[in-house]
Every structure is written in C-alpha cells, then in structure tokens.
Coordinates of C-alpha atoms and ligand atoms in Angstrom, one line a residue:
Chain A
X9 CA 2.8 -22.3 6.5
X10 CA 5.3 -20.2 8.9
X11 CA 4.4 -21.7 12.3
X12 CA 3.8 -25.3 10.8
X13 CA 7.5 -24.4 9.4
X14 CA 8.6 -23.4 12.5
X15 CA 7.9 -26.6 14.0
X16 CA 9.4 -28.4 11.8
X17 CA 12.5 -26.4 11.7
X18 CA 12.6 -26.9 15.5
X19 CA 12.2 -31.0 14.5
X20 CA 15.0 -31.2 12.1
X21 CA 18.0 -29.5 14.1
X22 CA 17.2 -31.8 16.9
X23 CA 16.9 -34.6 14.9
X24 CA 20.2 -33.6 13.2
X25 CA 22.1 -32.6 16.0
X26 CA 20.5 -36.0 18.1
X27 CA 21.8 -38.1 15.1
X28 CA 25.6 -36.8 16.0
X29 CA 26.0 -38.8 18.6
X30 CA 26.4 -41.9 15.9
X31 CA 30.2 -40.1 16.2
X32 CA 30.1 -41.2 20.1
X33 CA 29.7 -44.7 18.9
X34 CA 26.7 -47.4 19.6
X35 CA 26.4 -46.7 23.4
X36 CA 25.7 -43.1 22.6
X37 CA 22.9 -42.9 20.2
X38 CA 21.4 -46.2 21.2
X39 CA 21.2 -45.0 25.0
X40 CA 19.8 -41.5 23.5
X41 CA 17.4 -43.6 21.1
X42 CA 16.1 -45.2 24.3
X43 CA 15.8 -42.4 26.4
X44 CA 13.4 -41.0 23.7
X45 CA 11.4 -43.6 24.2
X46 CA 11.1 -43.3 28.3
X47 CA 11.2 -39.5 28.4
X48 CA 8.5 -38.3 30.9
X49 CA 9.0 -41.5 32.9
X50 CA 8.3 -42.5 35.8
X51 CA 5.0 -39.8 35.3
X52 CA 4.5 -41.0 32.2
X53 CA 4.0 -44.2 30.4
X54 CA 7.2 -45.7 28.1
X55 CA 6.4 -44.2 24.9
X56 CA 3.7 -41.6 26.0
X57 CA 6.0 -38.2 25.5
X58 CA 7.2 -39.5 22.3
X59 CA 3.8 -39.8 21.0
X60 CA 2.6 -36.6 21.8
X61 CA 5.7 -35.5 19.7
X62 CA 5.1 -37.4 17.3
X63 CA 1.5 -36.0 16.8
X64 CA 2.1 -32.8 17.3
X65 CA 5.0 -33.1 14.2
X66 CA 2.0 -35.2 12.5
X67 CA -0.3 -32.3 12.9
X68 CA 2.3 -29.6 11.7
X69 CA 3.1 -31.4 8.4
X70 CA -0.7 -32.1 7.7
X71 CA -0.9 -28.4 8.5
X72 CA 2.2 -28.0 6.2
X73 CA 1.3 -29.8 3.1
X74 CA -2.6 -28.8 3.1
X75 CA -1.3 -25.2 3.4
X76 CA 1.1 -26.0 0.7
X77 CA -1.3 -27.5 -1.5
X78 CA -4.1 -24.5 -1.0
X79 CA -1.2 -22.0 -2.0
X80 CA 0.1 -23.4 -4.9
X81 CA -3.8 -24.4 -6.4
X82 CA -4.7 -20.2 -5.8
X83 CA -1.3 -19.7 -7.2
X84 CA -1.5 -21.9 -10.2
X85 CA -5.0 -20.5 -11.2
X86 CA -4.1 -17.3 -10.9
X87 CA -1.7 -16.7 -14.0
X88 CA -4.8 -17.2 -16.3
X89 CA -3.0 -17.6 -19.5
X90 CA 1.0 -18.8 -20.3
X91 CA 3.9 -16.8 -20.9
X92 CA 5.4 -17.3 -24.0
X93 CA 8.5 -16.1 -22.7
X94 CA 9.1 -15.9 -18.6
X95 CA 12.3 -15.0 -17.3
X96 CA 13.2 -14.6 -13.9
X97 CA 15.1 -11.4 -12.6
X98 CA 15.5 -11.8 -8.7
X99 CA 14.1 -15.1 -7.2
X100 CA 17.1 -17.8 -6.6
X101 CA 17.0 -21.7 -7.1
X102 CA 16.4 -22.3 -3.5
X103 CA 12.5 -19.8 -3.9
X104 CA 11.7 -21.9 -7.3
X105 CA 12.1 -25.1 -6.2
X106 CA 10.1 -25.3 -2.8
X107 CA 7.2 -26.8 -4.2
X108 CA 9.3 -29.9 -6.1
X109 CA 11.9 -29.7 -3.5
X110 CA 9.2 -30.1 -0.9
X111 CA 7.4 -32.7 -2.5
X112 CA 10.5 -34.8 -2.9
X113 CA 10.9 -34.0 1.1
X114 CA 8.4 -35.3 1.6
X115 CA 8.6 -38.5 -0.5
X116 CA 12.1 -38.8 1.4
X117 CA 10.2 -38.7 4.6
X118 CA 7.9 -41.2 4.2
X119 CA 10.8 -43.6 3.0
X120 CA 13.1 -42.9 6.0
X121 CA 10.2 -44.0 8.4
X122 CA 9.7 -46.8 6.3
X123 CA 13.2 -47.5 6.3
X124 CA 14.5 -46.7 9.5
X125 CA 11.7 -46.6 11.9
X126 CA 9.9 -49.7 10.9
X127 CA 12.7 -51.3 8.9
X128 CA 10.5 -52.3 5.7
X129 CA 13.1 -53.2 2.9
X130 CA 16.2 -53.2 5.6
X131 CA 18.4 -55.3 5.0
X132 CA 19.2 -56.5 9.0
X133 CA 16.8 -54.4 11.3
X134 CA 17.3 -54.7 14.7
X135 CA 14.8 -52.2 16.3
X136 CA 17.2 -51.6 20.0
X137 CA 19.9 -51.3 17.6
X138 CA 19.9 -47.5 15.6
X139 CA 23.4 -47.7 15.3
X140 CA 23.7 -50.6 13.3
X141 CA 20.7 -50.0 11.6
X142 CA 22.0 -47.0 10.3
X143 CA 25.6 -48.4 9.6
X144 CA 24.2 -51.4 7.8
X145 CA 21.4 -49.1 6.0
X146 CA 24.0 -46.6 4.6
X147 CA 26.4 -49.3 3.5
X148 CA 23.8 -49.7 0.7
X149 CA 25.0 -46.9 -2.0
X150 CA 22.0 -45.8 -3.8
X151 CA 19.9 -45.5 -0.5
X152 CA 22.9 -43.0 1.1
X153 CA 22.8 -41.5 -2.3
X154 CA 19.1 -40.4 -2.0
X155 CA 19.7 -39.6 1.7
X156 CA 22.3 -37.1 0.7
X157 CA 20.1 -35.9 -2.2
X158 CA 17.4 -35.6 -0.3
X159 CA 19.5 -33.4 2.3
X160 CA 20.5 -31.4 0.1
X161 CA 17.0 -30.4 -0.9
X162 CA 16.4 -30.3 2.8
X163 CA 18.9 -27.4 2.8
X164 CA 17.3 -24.8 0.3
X165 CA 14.2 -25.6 1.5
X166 CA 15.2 -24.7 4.7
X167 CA 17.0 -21.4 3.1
X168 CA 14.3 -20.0 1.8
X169 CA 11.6 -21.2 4.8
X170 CA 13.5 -19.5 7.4
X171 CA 14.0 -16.5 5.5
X172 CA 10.4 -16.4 4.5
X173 CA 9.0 -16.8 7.9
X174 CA 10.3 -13.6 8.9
X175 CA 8.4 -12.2 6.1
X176 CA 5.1 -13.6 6.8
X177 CA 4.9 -12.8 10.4
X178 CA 6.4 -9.6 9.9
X179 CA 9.2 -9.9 11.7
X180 CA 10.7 -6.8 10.0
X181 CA 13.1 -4.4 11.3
X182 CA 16.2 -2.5 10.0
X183 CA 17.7 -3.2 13.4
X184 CA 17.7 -7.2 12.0
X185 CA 16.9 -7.2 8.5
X186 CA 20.5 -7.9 7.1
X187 CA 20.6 -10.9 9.6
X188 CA 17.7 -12.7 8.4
X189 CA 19.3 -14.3 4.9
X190 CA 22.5 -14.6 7.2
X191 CA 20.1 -16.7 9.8
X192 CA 18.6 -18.3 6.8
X193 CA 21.6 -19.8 5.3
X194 CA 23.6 -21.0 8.6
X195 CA 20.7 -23.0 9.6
X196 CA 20.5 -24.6 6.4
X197 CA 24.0 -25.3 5.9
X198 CA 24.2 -26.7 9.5
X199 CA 21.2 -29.0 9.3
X200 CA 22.1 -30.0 5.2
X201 CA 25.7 -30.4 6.3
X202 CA 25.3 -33.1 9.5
X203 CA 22.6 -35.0 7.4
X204 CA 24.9 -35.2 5.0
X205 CA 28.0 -36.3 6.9
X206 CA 26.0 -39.4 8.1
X207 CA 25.9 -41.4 4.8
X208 CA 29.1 -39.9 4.1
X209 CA 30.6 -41.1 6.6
X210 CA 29.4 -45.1 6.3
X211 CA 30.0 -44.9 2.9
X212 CA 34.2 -43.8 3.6
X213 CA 33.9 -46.4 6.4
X214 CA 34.8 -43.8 9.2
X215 CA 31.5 -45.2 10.9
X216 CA 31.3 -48.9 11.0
Chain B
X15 CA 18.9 -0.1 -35.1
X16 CA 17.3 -3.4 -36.4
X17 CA 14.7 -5.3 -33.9
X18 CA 12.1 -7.8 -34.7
X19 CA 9.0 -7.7 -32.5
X20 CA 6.7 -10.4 -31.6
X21 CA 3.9 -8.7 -30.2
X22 CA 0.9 -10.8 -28.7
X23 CA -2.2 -9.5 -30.8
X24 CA -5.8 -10.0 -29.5
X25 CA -9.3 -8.4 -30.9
X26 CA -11.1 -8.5 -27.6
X27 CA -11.5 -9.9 -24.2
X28 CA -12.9 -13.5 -25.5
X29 CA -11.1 -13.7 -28.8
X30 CA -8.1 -16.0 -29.3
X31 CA -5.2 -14.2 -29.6
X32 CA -1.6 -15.0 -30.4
X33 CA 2.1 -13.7 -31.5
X34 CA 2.3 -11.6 -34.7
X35 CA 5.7 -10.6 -36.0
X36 CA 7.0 -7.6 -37.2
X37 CA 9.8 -6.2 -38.6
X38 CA 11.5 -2.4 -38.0
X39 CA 14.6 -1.7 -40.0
X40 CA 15.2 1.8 -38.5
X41 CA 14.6 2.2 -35.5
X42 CA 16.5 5.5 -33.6
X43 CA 17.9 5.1 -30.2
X44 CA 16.7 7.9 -28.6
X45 CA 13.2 6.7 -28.6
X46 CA 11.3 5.5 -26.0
X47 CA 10.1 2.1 -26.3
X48 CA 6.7 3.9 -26.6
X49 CA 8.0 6.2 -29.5
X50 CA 8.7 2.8 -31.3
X51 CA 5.2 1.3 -31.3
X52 CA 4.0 4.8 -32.2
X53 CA 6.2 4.6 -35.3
X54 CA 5.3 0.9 -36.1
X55 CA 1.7 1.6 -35.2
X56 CA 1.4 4.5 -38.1
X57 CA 2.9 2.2 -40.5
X58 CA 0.5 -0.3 -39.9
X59 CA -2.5 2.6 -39.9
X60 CA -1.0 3.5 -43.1
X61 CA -1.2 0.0 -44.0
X62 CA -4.8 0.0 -43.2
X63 CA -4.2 -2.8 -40.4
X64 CA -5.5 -2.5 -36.8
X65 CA -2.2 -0.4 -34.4
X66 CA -0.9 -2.4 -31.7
X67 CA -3.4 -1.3 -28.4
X68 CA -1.2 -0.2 -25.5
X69 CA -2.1 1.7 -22.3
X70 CA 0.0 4.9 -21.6
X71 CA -0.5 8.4 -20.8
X72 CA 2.0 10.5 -19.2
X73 CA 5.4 9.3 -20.5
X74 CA 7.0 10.6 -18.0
X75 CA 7.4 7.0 -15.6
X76 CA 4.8 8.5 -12.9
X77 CA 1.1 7.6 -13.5
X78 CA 1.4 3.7 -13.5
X79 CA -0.6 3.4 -16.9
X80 CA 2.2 2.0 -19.4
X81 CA 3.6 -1.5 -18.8
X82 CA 3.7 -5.0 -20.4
X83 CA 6.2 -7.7 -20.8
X84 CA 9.5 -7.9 -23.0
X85 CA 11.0 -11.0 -23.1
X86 CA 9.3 -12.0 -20.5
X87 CA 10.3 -9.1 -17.8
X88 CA 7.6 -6.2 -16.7
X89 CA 8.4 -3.3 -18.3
X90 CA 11.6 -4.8 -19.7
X91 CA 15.2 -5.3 -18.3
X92 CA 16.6 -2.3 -17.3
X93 CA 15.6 -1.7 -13.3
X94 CA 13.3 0.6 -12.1
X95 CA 12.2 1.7 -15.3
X96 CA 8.7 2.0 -17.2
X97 CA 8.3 0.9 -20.7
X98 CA 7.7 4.9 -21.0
X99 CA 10.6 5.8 -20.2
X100 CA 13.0 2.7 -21.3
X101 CA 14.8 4.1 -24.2
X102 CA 16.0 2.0 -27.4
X103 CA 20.0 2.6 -26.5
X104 CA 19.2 -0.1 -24.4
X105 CA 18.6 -2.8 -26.9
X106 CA 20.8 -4.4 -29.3
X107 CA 20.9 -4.6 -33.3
X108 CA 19.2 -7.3 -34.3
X109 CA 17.3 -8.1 -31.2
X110 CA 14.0 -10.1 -31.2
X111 CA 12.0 -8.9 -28.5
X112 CA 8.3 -10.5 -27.0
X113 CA 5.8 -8.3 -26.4
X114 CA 3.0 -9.9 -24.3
X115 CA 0.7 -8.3 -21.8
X116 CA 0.0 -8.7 -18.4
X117 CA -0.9 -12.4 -17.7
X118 CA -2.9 -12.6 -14.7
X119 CA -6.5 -13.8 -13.8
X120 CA -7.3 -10.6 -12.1
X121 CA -6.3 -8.5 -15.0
X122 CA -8.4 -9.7 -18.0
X123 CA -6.5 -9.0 -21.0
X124 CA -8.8 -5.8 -22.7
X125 CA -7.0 -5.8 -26.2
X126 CA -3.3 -7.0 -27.5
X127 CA -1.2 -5.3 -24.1
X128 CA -4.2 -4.0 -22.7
X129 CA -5.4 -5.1 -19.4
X130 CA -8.4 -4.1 -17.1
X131 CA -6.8 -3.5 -13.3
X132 CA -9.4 -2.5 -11.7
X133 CA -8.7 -5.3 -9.0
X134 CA -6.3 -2.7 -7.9
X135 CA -9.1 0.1 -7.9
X136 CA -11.1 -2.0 -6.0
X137 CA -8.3 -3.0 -3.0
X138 CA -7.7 0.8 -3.1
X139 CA -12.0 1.5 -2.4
X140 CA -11.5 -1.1 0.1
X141 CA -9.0 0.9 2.6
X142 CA -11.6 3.6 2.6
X143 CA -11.2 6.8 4.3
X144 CA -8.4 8.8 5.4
X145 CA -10.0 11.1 8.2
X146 CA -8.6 14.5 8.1
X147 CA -9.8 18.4 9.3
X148 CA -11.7 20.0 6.9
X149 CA -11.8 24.3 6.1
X150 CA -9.2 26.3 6.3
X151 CA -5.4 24.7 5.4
X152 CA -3.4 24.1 8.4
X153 CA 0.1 25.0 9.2
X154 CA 2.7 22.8 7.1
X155 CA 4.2 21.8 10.4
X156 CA 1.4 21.1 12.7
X157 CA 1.6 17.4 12.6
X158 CA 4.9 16.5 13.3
X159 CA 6.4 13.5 11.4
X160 CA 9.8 12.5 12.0
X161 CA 12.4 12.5 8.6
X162 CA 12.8 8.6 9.0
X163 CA 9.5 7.9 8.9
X164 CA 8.7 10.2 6.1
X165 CA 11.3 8.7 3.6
X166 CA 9.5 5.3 4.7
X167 CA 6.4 6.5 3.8
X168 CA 7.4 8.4 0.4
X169 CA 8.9 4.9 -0.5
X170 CA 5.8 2.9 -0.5
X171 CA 3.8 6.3 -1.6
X172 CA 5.8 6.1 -4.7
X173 CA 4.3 3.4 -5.8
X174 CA 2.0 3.8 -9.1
X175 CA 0.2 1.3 -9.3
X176 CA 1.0 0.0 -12.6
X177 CA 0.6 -4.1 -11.7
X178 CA 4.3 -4.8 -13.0
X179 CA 4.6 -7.3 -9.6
X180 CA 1.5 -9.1 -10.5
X181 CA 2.6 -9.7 -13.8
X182 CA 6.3 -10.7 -13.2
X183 CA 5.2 -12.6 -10.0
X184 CA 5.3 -16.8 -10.6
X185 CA 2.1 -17.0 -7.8
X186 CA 0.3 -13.7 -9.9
X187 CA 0.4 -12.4 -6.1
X188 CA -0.2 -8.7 -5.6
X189 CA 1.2 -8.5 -1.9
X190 CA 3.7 -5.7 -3.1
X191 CA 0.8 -3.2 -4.5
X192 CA -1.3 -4.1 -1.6
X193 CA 1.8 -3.0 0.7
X194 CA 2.6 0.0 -0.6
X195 CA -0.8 1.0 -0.5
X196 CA -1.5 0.2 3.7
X197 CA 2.0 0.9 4.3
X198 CA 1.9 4.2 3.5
X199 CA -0.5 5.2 5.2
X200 CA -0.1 3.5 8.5
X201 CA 3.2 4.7 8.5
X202 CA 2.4 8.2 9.2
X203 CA 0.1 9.8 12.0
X204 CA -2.7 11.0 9.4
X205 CA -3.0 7.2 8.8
X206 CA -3.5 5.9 12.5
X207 CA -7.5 6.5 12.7
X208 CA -8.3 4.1 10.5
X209 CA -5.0 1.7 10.4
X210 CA -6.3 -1.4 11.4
X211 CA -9.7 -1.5 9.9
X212 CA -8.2 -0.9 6.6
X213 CA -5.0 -3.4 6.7
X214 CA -7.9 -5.6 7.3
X215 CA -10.0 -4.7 4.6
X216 CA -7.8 -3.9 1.9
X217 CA -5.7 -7.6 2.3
X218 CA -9.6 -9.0 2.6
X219 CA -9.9 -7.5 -0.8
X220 CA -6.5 -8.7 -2.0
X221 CA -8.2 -12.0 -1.3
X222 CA -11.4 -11.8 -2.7
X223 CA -9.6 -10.8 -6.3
X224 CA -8.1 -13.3 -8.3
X225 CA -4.3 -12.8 -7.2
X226 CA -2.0 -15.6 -6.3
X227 CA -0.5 -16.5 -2.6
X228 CA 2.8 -15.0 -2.0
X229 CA 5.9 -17.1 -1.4
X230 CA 8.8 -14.9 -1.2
X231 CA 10.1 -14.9 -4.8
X232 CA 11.0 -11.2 -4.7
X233 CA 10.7 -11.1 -8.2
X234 CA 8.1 -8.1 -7.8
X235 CA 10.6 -5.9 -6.0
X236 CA 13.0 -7.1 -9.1
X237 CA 10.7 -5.6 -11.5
X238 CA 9.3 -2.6 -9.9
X239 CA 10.0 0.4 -11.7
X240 CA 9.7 2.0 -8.3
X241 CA 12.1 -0.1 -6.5
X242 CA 9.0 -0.5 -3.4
X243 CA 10.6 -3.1 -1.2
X244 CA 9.6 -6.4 0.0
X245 CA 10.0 -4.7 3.6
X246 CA 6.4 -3.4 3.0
X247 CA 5.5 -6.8 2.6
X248 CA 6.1 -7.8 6.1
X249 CA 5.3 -4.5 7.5
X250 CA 1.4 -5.3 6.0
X251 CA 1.6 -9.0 7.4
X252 CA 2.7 -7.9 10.4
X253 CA 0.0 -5.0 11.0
X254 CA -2.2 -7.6 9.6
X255 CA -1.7 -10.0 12.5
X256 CA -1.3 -7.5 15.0
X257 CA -5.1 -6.3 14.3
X258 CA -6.2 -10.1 14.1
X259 CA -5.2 -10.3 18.2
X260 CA -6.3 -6.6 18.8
X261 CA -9.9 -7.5 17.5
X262 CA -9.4 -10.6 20.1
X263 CA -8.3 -8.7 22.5
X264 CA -10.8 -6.2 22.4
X265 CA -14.2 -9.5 21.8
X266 CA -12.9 -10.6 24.8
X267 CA -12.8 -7.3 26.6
X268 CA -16.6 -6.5 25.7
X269 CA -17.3 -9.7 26.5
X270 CA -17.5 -11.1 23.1
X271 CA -20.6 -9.2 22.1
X272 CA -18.5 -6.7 19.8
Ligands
SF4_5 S1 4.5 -2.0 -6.3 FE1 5.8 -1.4 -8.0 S2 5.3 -2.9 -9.6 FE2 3.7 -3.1 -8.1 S3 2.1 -1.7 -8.9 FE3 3.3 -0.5 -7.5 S4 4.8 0.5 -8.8 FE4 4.0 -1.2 -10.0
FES6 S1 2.9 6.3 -19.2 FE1 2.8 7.0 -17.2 S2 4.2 5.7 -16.2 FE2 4.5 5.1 -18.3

C-alpha cells in the first residue's frame, strides 16, 4: 500500500505541477505534452519511455487497489458483529473516507483517460492539441464540477496517505515526528489546490 | 443521578443476544461505573433475574480485565480511563447510556460484556523468551539503560492489555497491543537477544488471529486508557521490515542454505 502510494504520490505532483504550464499558454504545455511523448529519443523509440511509465503507474495502482481491496475484506470480517452505537473519538474525515474517497478516485481516473487521453465523449478532440482539449473540456460545467470534486477527494486522500506512509515503513523519529502531518497536509493542499485551479480557471475564462 | 442503561444481554457464546433496558433512579456519583452494575446487578439477583456478566478484578485501572463499550467508546469518554475507574460525576442526569461488549472476531463474545481474548495471550506466547542470568540477583545498575529510553520503554510496558484498541478500532486491528508488547522489549538491552525473531513472530501471530489491517485511524491511541502511542506502531513496522532484509541479508550471506 505505502510504496504503491508512493508512486503514485510521485505521479500526481508531476502531473499537477506539468499541467501548470496551461498558465504559459498553448506553446507551453503542448510542446511539454510532446516532449513526453519523445523523451528518451533519439535511444529510444517515440513513445517507448512513456510506456514504460505508463506501466510502471499501471502496475502501482493494480498493486494499489488489490492491496486496498485485501485490507478492507480482513478489515470488514473482522468486526464480527455491529455496533449498535459507534462513535468515533480521534480519526478525522480525511482517515474515514479513504476507501469511498479512493474508490471515487479511481472512478475519476478512469473517466479523465477516457476523457482527455482518448477523447471519448469530447466534445472537439484534437489529440496534438492538450491545450484546447482542456479549455474546450472544462468549458463544460458539470465535467469541471466533478474535476474539482474529484480533486478535492484527491487532497484527503493524499493527507492521510502521506501521513500514513511514515507509519507503515516506520519512519518514526522524535527528531521528525511533528513534521510528518505538516508534510502530509502541504502536499495535499499543493496537489488539491493546482488541480483545482485548472477547471477554475476555464470556467472564469482566465484560460481560453 | 438518573441514567437509563441499555446493556447488550447474551446467554452464551451461540445464543442471540440483544439490548435490554434498564432503569436506575439513584444512582451516587462517587461510584465507579463498576459500583453501579454491582448495585443494579443485586437488584436484579434480588429479582431473581440473571446479573449483568462483566470482567473485572482489580479496580484499581492496572490489570487490563474490565472494559466494554459506552455509547459506543472503549471504556467510555473520559481519556485514559478504565471503566474501573470512570466514576458516575462524569455522567449527566438523565443520561441513556449503551452498554455493548467488545465487538471483534477475535474476541468471541463469552456472555453479555464478556469476551474471550485469548488472541492476545496467544501473540504474547508467540514473542517467546526473554533470555536473562539466572541465580543470584544482580546489581540494580549492572546493565546500564539510558533515562530516555527507559521512559520509552515504561510507556509501551504500561500497556494492560485490556483490547480497548481492538474494540474501538473501525479495521478491529490490534497493531497498538501488538506494539506495546515488541516495543517494549526491543527497546531495552535485556530485549536485544531475541528482538528480531520475536517482532517476527509475534506480528506473524497478529496475523494468524482474526484482527483487522491497520489504516491509521488512531482511534486506538484515542481510547487507550494508557495513552500507548501510535509511535509504537511504526517502531514495530519498522523493526518488522528491518528483520525482513536482515534474514535476506544473512540467506544470502550463507549462501541461501539458512
Ligand atoms: S494498547 Fe491500550 S487499549 Fe490496547 S490493550 Fe494495551 S492498554 Fe488496552
Ligand atoms: S478491573 Fe483492573 S483495570 Fe479495570
């Protein structure tokens, strides 16, 4: 679950922080979207590097969701018998939704790809052109209003992932303890808070 | 003080069993919560009905034996407090409070707030051995420990094993107990013999036993009337996976023959 995380941390801040360069204008993030594609080149085939990042993100959310999944079934089995009355003392919203909040992650995943990667259900996909695609996808108000939902989700599930991870690989220490909720909630903010500018953005017509 | 109880009532291990109300006019706040069920459980002797079954023995918030829910909190709201030693002050007049006992696969409900957890005992057995001189007493000072790592270790000792965490814990996980328990130990030098073998065994155990995965809810720490902290949970894991590349370390050294 940690290192899967991990990887997936790693994928999100440089997919959000990528993605900012729809504020340099179409050159920018179209000329980035290419170079994706020809990183590793001339060594390497167009395409080649991409896929073996692509796989290895593949690999960490199948790693991700079947650990997921495992957890929750042990977890689930192992109240034997309901509460009548339940009532939590310590653990926050962001620790009690990662299993819904996950699975609606991951519902919001496959959409995006759908939606901006292959362009199914776009209105006007151009696959050169990211920046438009993302202009013109945006400008549709209930998809940037699941983006942004989504995002948000993104955000405590990131809070309490990264501040988990420290506890399952033990990285313990008075030295750091206090800066590990500190840690936790910066990265979230950062990554919820650039998704969320995207749509945001479109929508007040700052990007067009 | 008025309160009405609901208190989960069951005959045995396989009978049904389900919420039976009750109702105590007078109840003094100086009791304990303990005191109170006393009360209400010679009324309903005098009655000629069966008394509420609850585990206890020493009163006194340091053998682990008492605990069960109250409105749905181990051992009730106040922190770091045993039913045994939760006093009626607490509550208000009027209060209906839920009695229910520890809900958890591993701990088979015995009788009303009874529970069997001897999953506990058996990821105790599982650390094994402690290897210390035998004969005469040796000097109080002889082995060194340094204050810092003492307190450390008196924190996780203080643990009492009373399976408050599992009960409060949404997974049912019993990583806190099982922490306390290696984490004590391996903490001080009279531990380091056998460190690794039993971090290995007693989490294999933890395992074996019905608990629940762990996912950071810190609502054991919450509810512990010992205040053990979720520290010792990432202390274990990480002694855990520090003996998982030892044992490589070592295969590969011997050639993999062991
Ligand atoms: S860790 Fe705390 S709650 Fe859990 S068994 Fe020990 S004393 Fe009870
Ligand atoms: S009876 Fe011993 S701790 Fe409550």
């Amino acid at each position: 679950m940690a290192v899967s995380g991990i990887v997936l941390f790693g994928f999100v801040v440089g997919h959000m922080f990528g993605n900012l360069k729809l504020y340099q204008g179409p050159e920018a993030i179209n000329v980035y979207a290419e170079h994706l594609r020809t990183m590793g080149e001339p060594i390497l085939p167009r395409n080649a590097l991409l896929w073996v990042v692509r796989a290895v993100l593949l690999a960490a959310v199948g790693v991700h969701l079947w650990s997921a999944w495992t957890t929750t079934r042990q977890s689930w089995a192992a109240r034997g018998g309901r509460y009548e009355v339940w009532t939590p003392v310590q653990a926050d919203y962001a620790a009690r939704t990662m299993r819904w909040g996950g699975v609606l992650i991951a519902l919001f995943v496959a959409f995006h790809i759908a939606d901006l990667t292959f362009g199914t259900g776009h209105p006007q996909f151009a696959p050169a052109d990211v920046y438009s695609n993302v202009v013109r996808g945006f400008q549709r108000v209930p998809v940037a209003a699941f983006y942004m939902a989504a995002n948000v989700a993104l955000g405590f599930h990131l809070y309490h992932g990264l501040w988990s991870l420290f506890q399952s690989l033990g990285w313990n220490n008075p030295t750091f303890n206090h800066w590990r909720r500190t840690f936790a909630t910066a990265f979230a903010c950062i990554v919820a808070a650039g998704n969320v500018s995207f749509p945001i953005s479109v929508l007040m017509g700052w990007v067009k | 003080m008025r309160l009405t109880l609901r208190v989960w009532r069951q005959a045995g291990p396989s009978a049904p069993g389900r919420l039976v109300t009750y109702e105590l006019p007078d109840v003094s706040e100086h009791m304990s919560f303990l005191e109170m069920l006393d009360v209400l459980n010679e009324r309903l002797t005098e009655k000629g009905e069966e008394p509420i079954a609850f585990d206890h023995d020493c009163r006194e918030g340091i053998c682990g034996t008492c605990g069960f829910m109250i409105s749905g909190i181990a051992h009730g709201k106040m922190p770091a407090t045993t039913v045994c030693q939760l006093h009626m002050r607490h509550f208000r007049d009027g209060e209906e409070l839920v009695l229910e006992p520890w809900r958890s696969k591993a701990f088979p409900v015995l009788r009303d707030l009874v529970v069997d957890r001897g999953a506990f005992d058996r990821i105790i057995q599982a650390g094994g051995y402690v290897a210390v001189n035998t004969g005469t007493a040796q000097d109080a000072n002889a082995i060194p420990v340094a204050k810092a790592d003492a307190d450390v270790a008196m924190d996780a000792a203080s643990c009492i094993g009373c399976g408050a965490c599992v009960a409060q814990c949404p997974n049912g996980a019993a990583q806190l107990f099982t922490a306390a328990k290696v984490s004590q130990l391996a903490l001080l030098p009279q531990g380091q013999p056998e460190r690794w073998q039993r971090v290995e065994r007693m989490v294999a155990q933890l395992e074996r036993e019905a608990f629940g995965s762990c996912t950071n809810y810190g609502e054991c720490e919450a509810v512990c009337p010992k205040g053990v902290s979720l520290d010792f949970i990432a202390m274990m894991n990480r002694d855990w996976l520090r003996n998982v590349f030892r044992v490589r370390r070592e295969s590969r050294a011997t050639g993999g023959a062991g």
